[in-house]
């Protein structure tokens, strides 16, 4: 049963600390997305990669957030320094697109629940 | 700007009481409309993709329909295990930064009472 995996599942940290979240996409998928979910804003796109190349990060606060995909089986989202307003659930999703502008179904991981004190 | 509005925000039904959830959208072209189910503490679980007006898809007690402005998720004779938050999302048809990402509604929190 192919699934997106995320670690850690829960993270409590203090303001100013660095936080790194990891995602393993479904094997064979070529697109990886990072979303953030809060009660107020719902699910919002932060950034995404296709074939490991960053395509868009306009949803991400550039000064403190960074996303990378060091290889096809690992995507990372880093926050440095973290702030209380970053508290949220961060989801990774993966999908497979053959041709640009083709519709793709995105499959979500279980999320990382982040609390910044 | 792409927008998705879901109604109602919350819905409480008796077991067996059928109803519909609404998803209204505005998008620059529509590549796909997606329905997801989300249980507490879990990630969204994919249910359906709809591509064009008039399309319908079914899965067990759920049926999704699509028009040019909205989508409905019909729940027939629901059971308590259908209780969850149902999310609607759209993927725009244009190319460019962010176009492949999904724009989500806030969801409908559905409770089915035994």
JSON list of C-alpha atoms in Angstrom, two decimals:
[
{"chain": "A", "resi": 1, "resn": "UNK", "atom": "CA", "xyz": [0.00, 0.00, 0.00]},
{"chain": "A", "resi": 2, "resn": "UNK", "atom": "CA", "xyz": [1.91, 3.06, -1.27]},
{"chain": "A", "resi": 3, "resn": "UNK", "atom": "CA", "xyz": [1.72, 6.03, 1.07]},
{"chain": "A", "resi": 4, "resn": "UNK", "atom": "CA", "xyz": [3.34, 9.37, 1.67]},
{"chain": "A", "resi": 5, "resn": "UNK", "atom": "CA", "xyz": [5.26, 9.32, 4.93]},
{"chain": "A", "resi": 6, "resn": "UNK", "atom": "CA", "xyz": [6.19, 12.31, 7.08]},
{"chain": "A", "resi": 7, "resn": "UNK", "atom": "CA", "xyz": [8.44, 12.74, 10.08]},
{"chain": "A", "resi": 8, "resn": "UNK", "atom": "CA", "xyz": [8.19, 13.79, 12.80]},
{"chain": "A", "resi": 9, "resn": "UNK", "atom": "CA", "xyz": [4.46, 13.42, 13.38]},
{"chain": "A", "resi": 10, "resn": "UNK", "atom": "CA", "xyz": [4.54, 15.89, 16.26]},
{"chain": "A", "resi": 11, "resn": "UNK", "atom": "CA", "xyz": [7.01, 18.62, 17.17]},
{"chain": "A", "resi": 12, "resn": "UNK", "atom": "CA", "xyz": [7.00, 21.03, 20.08]},
{"chain": "A", "resi": 13, "resn": "UNK", "atom": "CA", "xyz": [9.72, 23.66, 20.06]},
{"chain": "A", "resi": 14, "resn": "UNK", "atom": "CA", "xyz": [10.52, 27.06, 21.42]},
{"chain": "A", "resi": 15, "resn": "UNK", "atom": "CA", "xyz": [10.46, 30.26, 19.48]},
{"chain": "A", "resi": 16, "resn": "UNK", "atom": "CA", "xyz": [13.71, 30.87, 17.64]},
{"chain": "A", "resi": 17, "resn": "UNK", "atom": "CA", "xyz": [14.60, 27.21, 17.21]},
{"chain": "A", "resi": 18, "resn": "UNK", "atom": "CA", "xyz": [15.11, 25.51, 13.87]},
{"chain": "A", "resi": 19, "resn": "UNK", "atom": "CA", "xyz": [12.52, 22.99, 12.74]},
{"chain": "A", "resi": 20, "resn": "UNK", "atom": "CA", "xyz": [13.02, 20.46, 9.96]},
{"chain": "A", "resi": 21, "resn": "UNK", "atom": "CA", "xyz": [10.19, 18.36, 8.57]},
{"chain": "A", "resi": 22, "resn": "UNK", "atom": "CA", "xyz": [10.73, 15.45, 6.21]},
{"chain": "A", "resi": 23, "resn": "UNK", "atom": "CA", "xyz": [8.60, 13.79, 3.59]},
{"chain": "A", "resi": 24, "resn": "UNK", "atom": "CA", "xyz": [8.98, 10.61, 1.58]},
{"chain": "A", "resi": 25, "resn": "UNK", "atom": "CA", "xyz": [6.71, 10.74, -1.49]},
{"chain": "A", "resi": 26, "resn": "UNK", "atom": "CA", "xyz": [5.07, 7.73, -3.05]},
{"chain": "A", "resi": 27, "resn": "UNK", "atom": "CA", "xyz": [7.63, 5.83, -5.10]},
{"chain": "A", "resi": 28, "resn": "UNK", "atom": "CA", "xyz": [7.42, 6.87, -8.74]},
{"chain": "A", "resi": 29, "resn": "UNK", "atom": "CA", "xyz": [5.62, 10.16, -8.12]},
{"chain": "A", "resi": 30, "resn": "UNK", "atom": "CA", "xyz": [7.39, 13.14, -9.66]},
{"chain": "A", "resi": 31, "resn": "UNK", "atom": "CA", "xyz": [5.65, 16.04, -7.92]},
{"chain": "A", "resi": 32, "resn": "UNK", "atom": "CA", "xyz": [5.86, 16.93, -4.23]},
{"chain": "A", "resi": 33, "resn": "UNK", "atom": "CA", "xyz": [3.78, 19.61, -2.53]},
{"chain": "A", "resi": 34, "resn": "UNK", "atom": "CA", "xyz": [3.97, 21.23, 0.89]},
{"chain": "A", "resi": 35, "resn": "UNK", "atom": "CA", "xyz": [0.75, 22.56, 2.44]},
{"chain": "A", "resi": 36, "resn": "UNK", "atom": "CA", "xyz": [-0.02, 24.13, 5.79]},
{"chain": "A", "resi": 37, "resn": "UNK", "atom": "CA", "xyz": [-3.34, 23.74, 7.61]},
{"chain": "A", "resi": 38, "resn": "UNK", "atom": "CA", "xyz": [-4.66, 26.06, 10.31]},
{"chain": "A", "resi": 39, "resn": "UNK", "atom": "CA", "xyz": [-8.12, 26.55, 11.72]},
{"chain": "A", "resi": 40, "resn": "UNK", "atom": "CA", "xyz": [-8.28, 30.10, 10.43]},
{"chain": "A", "resi": 41, "resn": "UNK", "atom": "CA", "xyz": [-6.85, 29.69, 6.94]},
{"chain": "A", "resi": 42, "resn": "UNK", "atom": "CA", "xyz": [-7.55, 26.06, 6.16]},
{"chain": "A", "resi": 43, "resn": "UNK", "atom": "CA", "xyz": [-5.16, 24.28, 3.77]},
{"chain": "A", "resi": 44, "resn": "UNK", "atom": "CA", "xyz": [-2.73, 26.55, 1.92]},
{"chain": "A", "resi": 45, "resn": "UNK", "atom": "CA", "xyz": [-0.05, 25.70, -0.62]},
{"chain": "A", "resi": 46, "resn": "UNK", "atom": "CA", "xyz": [3.47, 26.63, 0.47]},
{"chain": "A", "resi": 47, "resn": "UNK", "atom": "CA", "xyz": [5.71, 25.24, -2.26]},
{"chain": "A", "resi": 48, "resn": "UNK", "atom": "CA", "xyz": [6.12, 22.40, -4.72]},
{"chain": "A", "resi": 49, "resn": "UNK", "atom": "CA", "xyz": [8.68, 20.51, -6.78]},
{"chain": "A", "resi": 50, "resn": "UNK", "atom": "CA", "xyz": [8.52, 18.55, -10.00]},
{"chain": "A", "resi": 51, "resn": "UNK", "atom": "CA", "xyz": [11.27, 16.12, -10.87]},
{"chain": "A", "resi": 52, "resn": "UNK", "atom": "CA", "xyz": [13.07, 17.61, -7.84]},
{"chain": "A", "resi": 53, "resn": "UNK", "atom": "CA", "xyz": [13.11, 21.11, -9.35]},
{"chain": "A", "resi": 54, "resn": "UNK", "atom": "CA", "xyz": [11.34, 23.85, -7.39]},
{"chain": "A", "resi": 55, "resn": "UNK", "atom": "CA", "xyz": [8.40, 25.21, -9.43]},
{"chain": "A", "resi": 56, "resn": "UNK", "atom": "CA", "xyz": [6.79, 27.58, -6.97]},
{"chain": "A", "resi": 57, "resn": "UNK", "atom": "CA", "xyz": [7.35, 28.78, -3.42]},
{"chain": "A", "resi": 58, "resn": "UNK", "atom": "CA", "xyz": [5.21, 31.92, -3.48]},
{"chain": "A", "resi": 59, "resn": "UNK", "atom": "CA", "xyz": [3.12, 30.69, -0.54]},
{"chain": "A", "resi": 60, "resn": "UNK", "atom": "CA", "xyz": [6.11, 30.45, 1.73]},
{"chain": "A", "resi": 61, "resn": "UNK", "atom": "CA", "xyz": [7.56, 33.20, 3.97]},
{"chain": "A", "resi": 62, "resn": "UNK", "atom": "CA", "xyz": [10.92, 33.49, 2.26]},
{"chain": "A", "resi": 63, "resn": "UNK", "atom": "CA", "xyz": [12.86, 34.92, 5.14]},
{"chain": "A", "resi": 64, "resn": "UNK", "atom": "CA", "xyz": [12.39, 31.94, 7.44]},
{"chain": "A", "resi": 65, "resn": "UNK", "atom": "CA", "xyz": [11.11, 29.00, 5.39]},
{"chain": "A", "resi": 66, "resn": "UNK", "atom": "CA", "xyz": [13.07, 26.89, 2.94]},
{"chain": "A", "resi": 67, "resn": "UNK", "atom": "CA", "xyz": [12.13, 23.77, 1.00]},
{"chain": "A", "resi": 68, "resn": "UNK", "atom": "CA", "xyz": [14.48, 21.36, -0.68]},
{"chain": "A", "resi": 69, "resn": "UNK", "atom": "CA", "xyz": [14.42, 18.01, -2.40]},
{"chain": "A", "resi": 70, "resn": "UNK", "atom": "CA", "xyz": [17.87, 16.48, -2.08]},
{"chain": "A", "resi": 71, "resn": "UNK", "atom": "CA", "xyz": [16.78, 13.31, -3.86]},
{"chain": "A", "resi": 72, "resn": "UNK", "atom": "CA", "xyz": [13.68, 11.73, -5.36]},
{"chain": "A", "resi": 73, "resn": "UNK", "atom": "CA", "xyz": [12.75, 10.00, -2.11]},
{"chain": "A", "resi": 74, "resn": "UNK", "atom": "CA", "xyz": [13.13, 12.92, 0.29]},
{"chain": "A", "resi": 75, "resn": "UNK", "atom": "CA", "xyz": [11.67, 16.40, 0.54]},
{"chain": "A", "resi": 76, "resn": "UNK", "atom": "CA", "xyz": [12.40, 18.73, 3.45]},
{"chain": "A", "resi": 77, "resn": "UNK", "atom": "CA", "xyz": [10.76, 21.85, 4.83]},
{"chain": "A", "resi": 78, "resn": "UNK", "atom": "CA", "xyz": [12.80, 23.93, 7.22]},
{"chain": "A", "resi": 79, "resn": "UNK", "atom": "CA", "xyz": [11.80, 26.85, 9.42]},
{"chain": "A", "resi": 80, "resn": "UNK", "atom": "CA", "xyz": [14.57, 28.98, 10.91]},
{"chain": "A", "resi": 81, "resn": "UNK", "atom": "CA", "xyz": [13.91, 30.74, 13.19]},
{"chain": "A", "resi": 82, "resn": "UNK", "atom": "CA", "xyz": [10.50, 29.42, 14.17]},
{"chain": "A", "resi": 83, "resn": "UNK", "atom": "CA", "xyz": [7.78, 31.68, 15.54]},
{"chain": "A", "resi": 84, "resn": "UNK", "atom": "CA", "xyz": [4.53, 30.96, 17.41]},
{"chain": "A", "resi": 85, "resn": "UNK", "atom": "CA", "xyz": [2.51, 31.92, 14.32]},
{"chain": "A", "resi": 86, "resn": "UNK", "atom": "CA", "xyz": [4.11, 28.97, 12.50]},
{"chain": "A", "resi": 87, "resn": "UNK", "atom": "CA", "xyz": [2.13, 26.58, 14.70]},
{"chain": "A", "resi": 88, "resn": "UNK", "atom": "CA", "xyz": [0.06, 24.49, 12.31]},
{"chain": "A", "resi": 89, "resn": "UNK", "atom": "CA", "xyz": [-0.15, 21.08, 10.68]},
{"chain": "A", "resi": 90, "resn": "UNK", "atom": "CA", "xyz": [2.21, 20.75, 7.72]},
{"chain": "A", "resi": 91, "resn": "UNK", "atom": "CA", "xyz": [1.23, 18.26, 5.04]},
{"chain": "A", "resi": 92, "resn": "UNK", "atom": "CA", "xyz": [3.26, 16.81, 2.24]},
{"chain": "A", "resi": 93, "resn": "UNK", "atom": "CA", "xyz": [1.48, 15.48, -0.83]},
{"chain": "A", "resi": 94, "resn": "UNK", "atom": "CA", "xyz": [2.77, 13.73, -3.91]},
{"chain": "A", "resi": 95, "resn": "UNK", "atom": "CA", "xyz": [1.44, 13.14, -7.39]},
{"chain": "A", "resi": 96, "resn": "UNK", "atom": "CA", "xyz": [2.40, 11.96, -10.84]},
{"chain": "A", "resi": 97, "resn": "UNK", "atom": "CA", "xyz": [2.10, 14.13, -13.93]},
{"chain": "A", "resi": 98, "resn": "UNK", "atom": "CA", "xyz": [3.14, 12.96, -17.36]},
{"chain": "A", "resi": 99, "resn": "UNK", "atom": "CA", "xyz": [2.62, 16.15, -19.31]},
{"chain": "A", "resi": 100, "resn": "UNK", "atom": "CA", "xyz": [2.61, 19.73, -18.07]},
{"chain": "A", "resi": 101, "resn": "UNK", "atom": "CA", "xyz": [-0.95, 20.95, -17.36]},
{"chain": "A", "resi": 102, "resn": "UNK", "atom": "CA", "xyz": [-2.25, 17.40, -17.06]},
{"chain": "A", "resi": 103, "resn": "UNK", "atom": "CA", "xyz": [-4.55, 16.86, -14.15]},
{"chain": "A", "resi": 104, "resn": "UNK", "atom": "CA", "xyz": [-2.88, 15.04, -11.27]},
{"chain": "A", "resi": 105, "resn": "UNK", "atom": "CA", "xyz": [-4.31, 13.56, -8.11]},
{"chain": "A", "resi": 106, "resn": "UNK", "atom": "CA", "xyz": [-2.41, 14.54, -4.99]},
{"chain": "A", "resi": 107, "resn": "UNK", "atom": "CA", "xyz": [-2.02, 12.02, -2.18]},
{"chain": "A", "resi": 108, "resn": "UNK", "atom": "CA", "xyz": [-1.42, 13.42, 1.26]},
{"chain": "A", "resi": 109, "resn": "UNK", "atom": "CA", "xyz": [0.75, 12.26, 4.11]},
{"chain": "A", "resi": 110, "resn": "UNK", "atom": "CA", "xyz": [-0.37, 12.17, 7.75]},
{"chain": "A", "resi": 111, "resn": "UNK", "atom": "CA", "xyz": [1.12, 15.58, 8.51]},
{"chain": "A", "resi": 112, "resn": "UNK", "atom": "CA", "xyz": [3.53, 17.06, 11.03]},
{"chain": "A", "resi": 113, "resn": "UNK", "atom": "CA", "xyz": [1.78, 18.86, 13.88]},
{"chain": "A", "resi": 114, "resn": "UNK", "atom": "CA", "xyz": [4.02, 21.76, 14.91]},
{"chain": "A", "resi": 115, "resn": "UNK", "atom": "CA", "xyz": [3.64, 23.80, 18.08]},
{"chain": "A", "resi": 116, "resn": "UNK", "atom": "CA", "xyz": [5.99, 26.72, 18.61]},
{"chain": "A", "resi": 117, "resn": "UNK", "atom": "CA", "xyz": [5.95, 28.07, 22.15]},
{"chain": "B", "resi": 1, "resn": "UNK", "atom": "CA", "xyz": [-7.69, 34.63, -7.74]},
{"chain": "B", "resi": 2, "resn": "UNK", "atom": "CA", "xyz": [-9.08, 31.11, -7.43]},
{"chain": "B", "resi": 3, "resn": "UNK", "atom": "CA", "xyz": [-11.69, 30.70, -4.71]},
{"chain": "B", "resi": 4, "resn": "UNK", "atom": "CA", "xyz": [-13.57, 27.76, -3.21]},
{"chain": "B", "resi": 5, "resn": "UNK", "atom": "CA", "xyz": [-16.49, 28.13, -0.82]},
{"chain": "B", "resi": 6, "resn": "UNK", "atom": "CA", "xyz": [-18.06, 25.18, 0.93]},
{"chain": "B", "resi": 7, "resn": "UNK", "atom": "CA", "xyz": [-21.42, 25.04, 2.66]},
{"chain": "B", "resi": 8, "resn": "UNK", "atom": "CA", "xyz": [-22.64, 24.31, 5.17]},
{"chain": "B", "resi": 9, "resn": "UNK", "atom": "CA", "xyz": [-19.67, 24.65, 7.54]},
{"chain": "B", "resi": 10, "resn": "UNK", "atom": "CA", "xyz": [-21.12, 21.91, 9.71]},
{"chain": "B", "resi": 11, "resn": "UNK", "atom": "CA", "xyz": [-23.91, 19.40, 9.26]},
{"chain": "B", "resi": 12, "resn": "UNK", "atom": "CA", "xyz": [-25.39, 16.96, 11.72]},
{"chain": "B", "resi": 13, "resn": "UNK", "atom": "CA", "xyz": [-27.53, 14.13, 10.33]},
{"chain": "B", "resi": 14, "resn": "UNK", "atom": "CA", "xyz": [-29.23, 11.07, 11.68]},
{"chain": "B", "resi": 15, "resn": "UNK", "atom": "CA", "xyz": [-28.02, 7.74, 10.40]},
{"chain": "B", "resi": 16, "resn": "UNK", "atom": "CA", "xyz": [-29.81, 7.04, 7.13]},
{"chain": "B", "resi": 17, "resn": "UNK", "atom": "CA", "xyz": [-30.72, 10.70, 6.52]},
{"chain": "B", "resi": 18, "resn": "UNK", "atom": "CA", "xyz": [-29.46, 11.65, 3.05]},
{"chain": "B", "resi": 19, "resn": "UNK", "atom": "CA", "xyz": [-28.12, 15.13, 2.26]},
{"chain": "B", "resi": 20, "resn": "UNK", "atom": "CA", "xyz": [-25.79, 17.11, 0.02]},
{"chain": "B", "resi": 21, "resn": "UNK", "atom": "CA", "xyz": [-22.69, 19.22, 0.59]},
{"chain": "B", "resi": 22, "resn": "UNK", "atom": "CA", "xyz": [-22.01, 22.18, -1.67]},
{"chain": "B", "resi": 23, "resn": "UNK", "atom": "CA", "xyz": [-18.77, 23.48, -3.16]},
{"chain": "B", "resi": 24, "resn": "UNK", "atom": "CA", "xyz": [-18.89, 26.73, -5.15]},
{"chain": "B", "resi": 25, "resn": "UNK", "atom": "CA", "xyz": [-15.79, 27.74, -7.06]},
{"chain": "B", "resi": 26, "resn": "UNK", "atom": "CA", "xyz": [-14.26, 30.41, -9.24]},
{"chain": "B", "resi": 27, "resn": "UNK", "atom": "CA", "xyz": [-11.11, 29.46, -11.09]},
{"chain": "B", "resi": 28, "resn": "UNK", "atom": "CA", "xyz": [-9.17, 30.52, -14.16]},
{"chain": "B", "resi": 29, "resn": "UNK", "atom": "CA", "xyz": [-10.07, 27.49, -16.20]},
{"chain": "B", "resi": 30, "resn": "UNK", "atom": "CA", "xyz": [-10.64, 24.22, -14.41]},
{"chain": "B", "resi": 31, "resn": "UNK", "atom": "CA", "xyz": [-8.22, 21.38, -14.74]},
{"chain": "B", "resi": 32, "resn": "UNK", "atom": "CA", "xyz": [-9.87, 19.33, -12.03]},
{"chain": "B", "resi": 33, "resn": "UNK", "atom": "CA", "xyz": [-12.13, 19.51, -8.99]},
{"chain": "B", "resi": 34, "resn": "UNK", "atom": "CA", "xyz": [-11.24, 17.23, -6.12]},
{"chain": "B", "resi": 35, "resn": "UNK", "atom": "CA", "xyz": [-13.09, 15.90, -3.10]},
{"chain": "B", "resi": 36, "resn": "UNK", "atom": "CA", "xyz": [-11.18, 14.71, -0.06]},
{"chain": "B", "resi": 37, "resn": "UNK", "atom": "CA", "xyz": [-12.22, 13.28, 3.27]},
{"chain": "B", "resi": 38, "resn": "UNK", "atom": "CA", "xyz": [-10.26, 14.23, 6.38]},
{"chain": "B", "resi": 39, "resn": "UNK", "atom": "CA", "xyz": [-10.55, 12.46, 9.72]},
{"chain": "B", "resi": 40, "resn": "UNK", "atom": "CA", "xyz": [-9.27, 14.12, 12.92]},
{"chain": "B", "resi": 41, "resn": "UNK", "atom": "CA", "xyz": [-5.50, 13.98, 13.21]},
{"chain": "B", "resi": 42, "resn": "UNK", "atom": "CA", "xyz": [-5.04, 12.59, 9.70]},
{"chain": "B", "resi": 43, "resn": "UNK", "atom": "CA", "xyz": [-4.20, 13.84, 6.24]},
{"chain": "B", "resi": 44, "resn": "UNK", "atom": "CA", "xyz": [-6.81, 14.39, 3.54]},
{"chain": "B", "resi": 45, "resn": "UNK", "atom": "CA", "xyz": [-7.86, 11.15, 1.85]},
{"chain": "B", "resi": 46, "resn": "UNK", "atom": "CA", "xyz": [-8.64, 11.34, -1.86]},
{"chain": "B", "resi": 47, "resn": "UNK", "atom": "CA", "xyz": [-12.22, 10.54, -2.88]},
{"chain": "B", "resi": 48, "resn": "UNK", "atom": "CA", "xyz": [-13.01, 11.86, -6.39]},
{"chain": "B", "resi": 49, "resn": "UNK", "atom": "CA", "xyz": [-11.75, 13.94, -9.29]},
{"chain": "B", "resi": 50, "resn": "UNK", "atom": "CA", "xyz": [-14.19, 15.65, -11.65]},
{"chain": "B", "resi": 51, "resn": "UNK", "atom": "CA", "xyz": [-13.02, 17.25, -14.89]},
{"chain": "B", "resi": 52, "resn": "UNK", "atom": "CA", "xyz": [-15.98, 18.73, -16.72]},
{"chain": "B", "resi": 53, "resn": "UNK", "atom": "CA", "xyz": [-19.53, 19.94, -16.18]},
{"chain": "B", "resi": 54, "resn": "UNK", "atom": "CA", "xyz": [-22.05, 17.13, -16.15]},
{"chain": "B", "resi": 55, "resn": "UNK", "atom": "CA", "xyz": [-19.61, 14.57, -14.86]},
{"chain": "B", "resi": 56, "resn": "UNK", "atom": "CA", "xyz": [-20.64, 12.32, -11.95]},
{"chain": "B", "resi": 57, "resn": "UNK", "atom": "CA", "xyz": [-18.69, 9.81, -9.88]},
{"chain": "B", "resi": 58, "resn": "UNK", "atom": "CA", "xyz": [-19.83, 7.39, -7.20]},
{"chain": "B", "resi": 59, "resn": "UNK", "atom": "CA", "xyz": [-18.19, 5.49, -4.39]},
{"chain": "B", "resi": 60, "resn": "UNK", "atom": "CA", "xyz": [-20.28, 3.52, -1.92]},
{"chain": "B", "resi": 61, "resn": "UNK", "atom": "CA", "xyz": [-22.72, 6.02, -0.35]},
{"chain": "B", "resi": 62, "resn": "UNK", "atom": "CA", "xyz": [-21.09, 9.06, -1.95]},
{"chain": "B", "resi": 63, "resn": "UNK", "atom": "CA", "xyz": [-21.79, 10.65, -5.31]},
{"chain": "B", "resi": 64, "resn": "UNK", "atom": "CA", "xyz": [-20.05, 13.75, -6.62]},
{"chain": "B", "resi": 65, "resn": "UNK", "atom": "CA", "xyz": [-21.46, 15.95, -9.38]},
{"chain": "B", "resi": 66, "resn": "UNK", "atom": "CA", "xyz": [-20.06, 18.98, -11.19]},
{"chain": "B", "resi": 67, "resn": "UNK", "atom": "CA", "xyz": [-21.51, 22.04, -12.92]},
{"chain": "B", "resi": 68, "resn": "UNK", "atom": "CA", "xyz": [-19.68, 25.07, -14.31]},
{"chain": "B", "resi": 69, "resn": "UNK", "atom": "CA", "xyz": [-19.93, 26.89, -10.98]},
{"chain": "B", "resi": 70, "resn": "UNK", "atom": "CA", "xyz": [-20.31, 24.28, -8.27]},
{"chain": "B", "resi": 71, "resn": "UNK", "atom": "CA", "xyz": [-19.98, 20.70, -7.18]},
{"chain": "B", "resi": 72, "resn": "UNK", "atom": "CA", "xyz": [-22.17, 18.65, -4.89]},
{"chain": "B", "resi": 73, "resn": "UNK", "atom": "CA", "xyz": [-21.26, 15.71, -2.73]},
{"chain": "B", "resi": 74, "resn": "UNK", "atom": "CA", "xyz": [-24.40, 13.67, -2.17]},
{"chain": "B", "resi": 75, "resn": "UNK", "atom": "CA", "xyz": [-24.45, 11.30, 0.77]},
{"chain": "B", "resi": 76, "resn": "UNK", "atom": "CA", "xyz": [-27.10, 8.60, 0.63]},
{"chain": "B", "resi": 77, "resn": "UNK", "atom": "CA", "xyz": [-28.21, 6.75, 3.77]},
{"chain": "B", "resi": 78, "resn": "UNK", "atom": "CA", "xyz": [-25.07, 7.76, 5.70]},
{"chain": "B", "resi": 79, "resn": "UNK", "atom": "CA", "xyz": [-23.59, 5.73, 8.52]},
{"chain": "B", "resi": 80, "resn": "UNK", "atom": "CA", "xyz": [-21.69, 6.97, 11.60]},
{"chain": "B", "resi": 81, "resn": "UNK", "atom": "CA", "xyz": [-18.39, 6.00, 9.93]},
{"chain": "B", "resi": 82, "resn": "UNK", "atom": "CA", "xyz": [-19.07, 8.64, 7.27]},
{"chain": "B", "resi": 83, "resn": "UNK", "atom": "CA", "xyz": [-18.49, 11.31, 9.93]},
{"chain": "B", "resi": 84, "resn": "UNK", "atom": "CA", "xyz": [-15.52, 13.43, 8.84]},
{"chain": "B", "resi": 85, "resn": "UNK", "atom": "CA", "xyz": [-14.61, 16.77, 7.33]},
{"chain": "B", "resi": 86, "resn": "UNK", "atom": "CA", "xyz": [-15.13, 16.82, 3.57]},
{"chain": "B", "resi": 87, "resn": "UNK", "atom": "CA", "xyz": [-12.83, 19.10, 1.62]},
{"chain": "B", "resi": 88, "resn": "UNK", "atom": "CA", "xyz": [-13.30, 20.42, -1.89]},
{"chain": "B", "resi": 89, "resn": "UNK", "atom": "CA", "xyz": [-10.36, 21.71, -3.94]},
{"chain": "B", "resi": 90, "resn": "UNK", "atom": "CA", "xyz": [-9.74, 23.00, -7.47]},
{"chain": "B", "resi": 91, "resn": "UNK", "atom": "CA", "xyz": [-6.73, 22.86, -9.72]},
{"chain": "B", "resi": 92, "resn": "UNK", "atom": "CA", "xyz": [-6.47, 25.68, -12.23]},
{"chain": "B", "resi": 93, "resn": "UNK", "atom": "CA", "xyz": [-6.06, 25.12, -15.92]},
{"chain": "B", "resi": 94, "resn": "UNK", "atom": "CA", "xyz": [-3.43, 27.77, -16.56]},
{"chain": "B", "resi": 95, "resn": "UNK", "atom": "CA", "xyz": [0.28, 27.11, -16.55]},
{"chain": "B", "resi": 96, "resn": "UNK", "atom": "CA", "xyz": [2.63, 28.98, -14.33]},
{"chain": "B", "resi": 97, "resn": "UNK", "atom": "CA", "xyz": [3.76, 29.35, -10.77]},
{"chain": "B", "resi": 98, "resn": "UNK", "atom": "CA", "xyz": [1.47, 27.72, -8.28]},
{"chain": "B", "resi": 99, "resn": "UNK", "atom": "CA", "xyz": [-0.95, 26.45, -10.93]},
{"chain": "B", "resi": 100, "resn": "UNK", "atom": "CA", "xyz": [-0.41, 22.85, -10.02]},
{"chain": "B", "resi": 101, "resn": "UNK", "atom": "CA", "xyz": [-1.26, 23.42, -6.38]},
{"chain": "B", "resi": 102, "resn": "UNK", "atom": "CA", "xyz": [-4.77, 22.88, -5.08]},
{"chain": "B", "resi": 103, "resn": "UNK", "atom": "CA", "xyz": [-6.96, 25.69, -3.76]},
{"chain": "B", "resi": 104, "resn": "UNK", "atom": "CA", "xyz": [-9.04, 24.27, -0.93]},
{"chain": "B", "resi": 105, "resn": "UNK", "atom": "CA", "xyz": [-12.31, 25.27, 0.66]},
{"chain": "B", "resi": 106, "resn": "UNK", "atom": "CA", "xyz": [-12.59, 25.38, 4.43]},
{"chain": "B", "resi": 107, "resn": "UNK", "atom": "CA", "xyz": [-14.53, 22.11, 4.47]},
{"chain": "B", "resi": 108, "resn": "UNK", "atom": "CA", "xyz": [-17.84, 20.77, 5.77]},
{"chain": "B", "resi": 109, "resn": "UNK", "atom": "CA", "xyz": [-17.69, 19.05, 9.14]},
{"chain": "B", "resi": 110, "resn": "UNK", "atom": "CA", "xyz": [-20.19, 16.19, 8.90]},
{"chain": "B", "resi": 111, "resn": "UNK", "atom": "CA", "xyz": [-21.50, 14.29, 11.92]},
{"chain": "B", "resi": 112, "resn": "UNK", "atom": "CA", "xyz": [-23.72, 11.24, 11.50]},
{"chain": "B", "resi": 113, "resn": "UNK", "atom": "CA", "xyz": [-25.54, 10.29, 14.67]},
{"chain": "B", "resi": 114, "resn": "UNK", "atom": "CA", "xyz": [-26.58, 6.66, 15.26]}
]
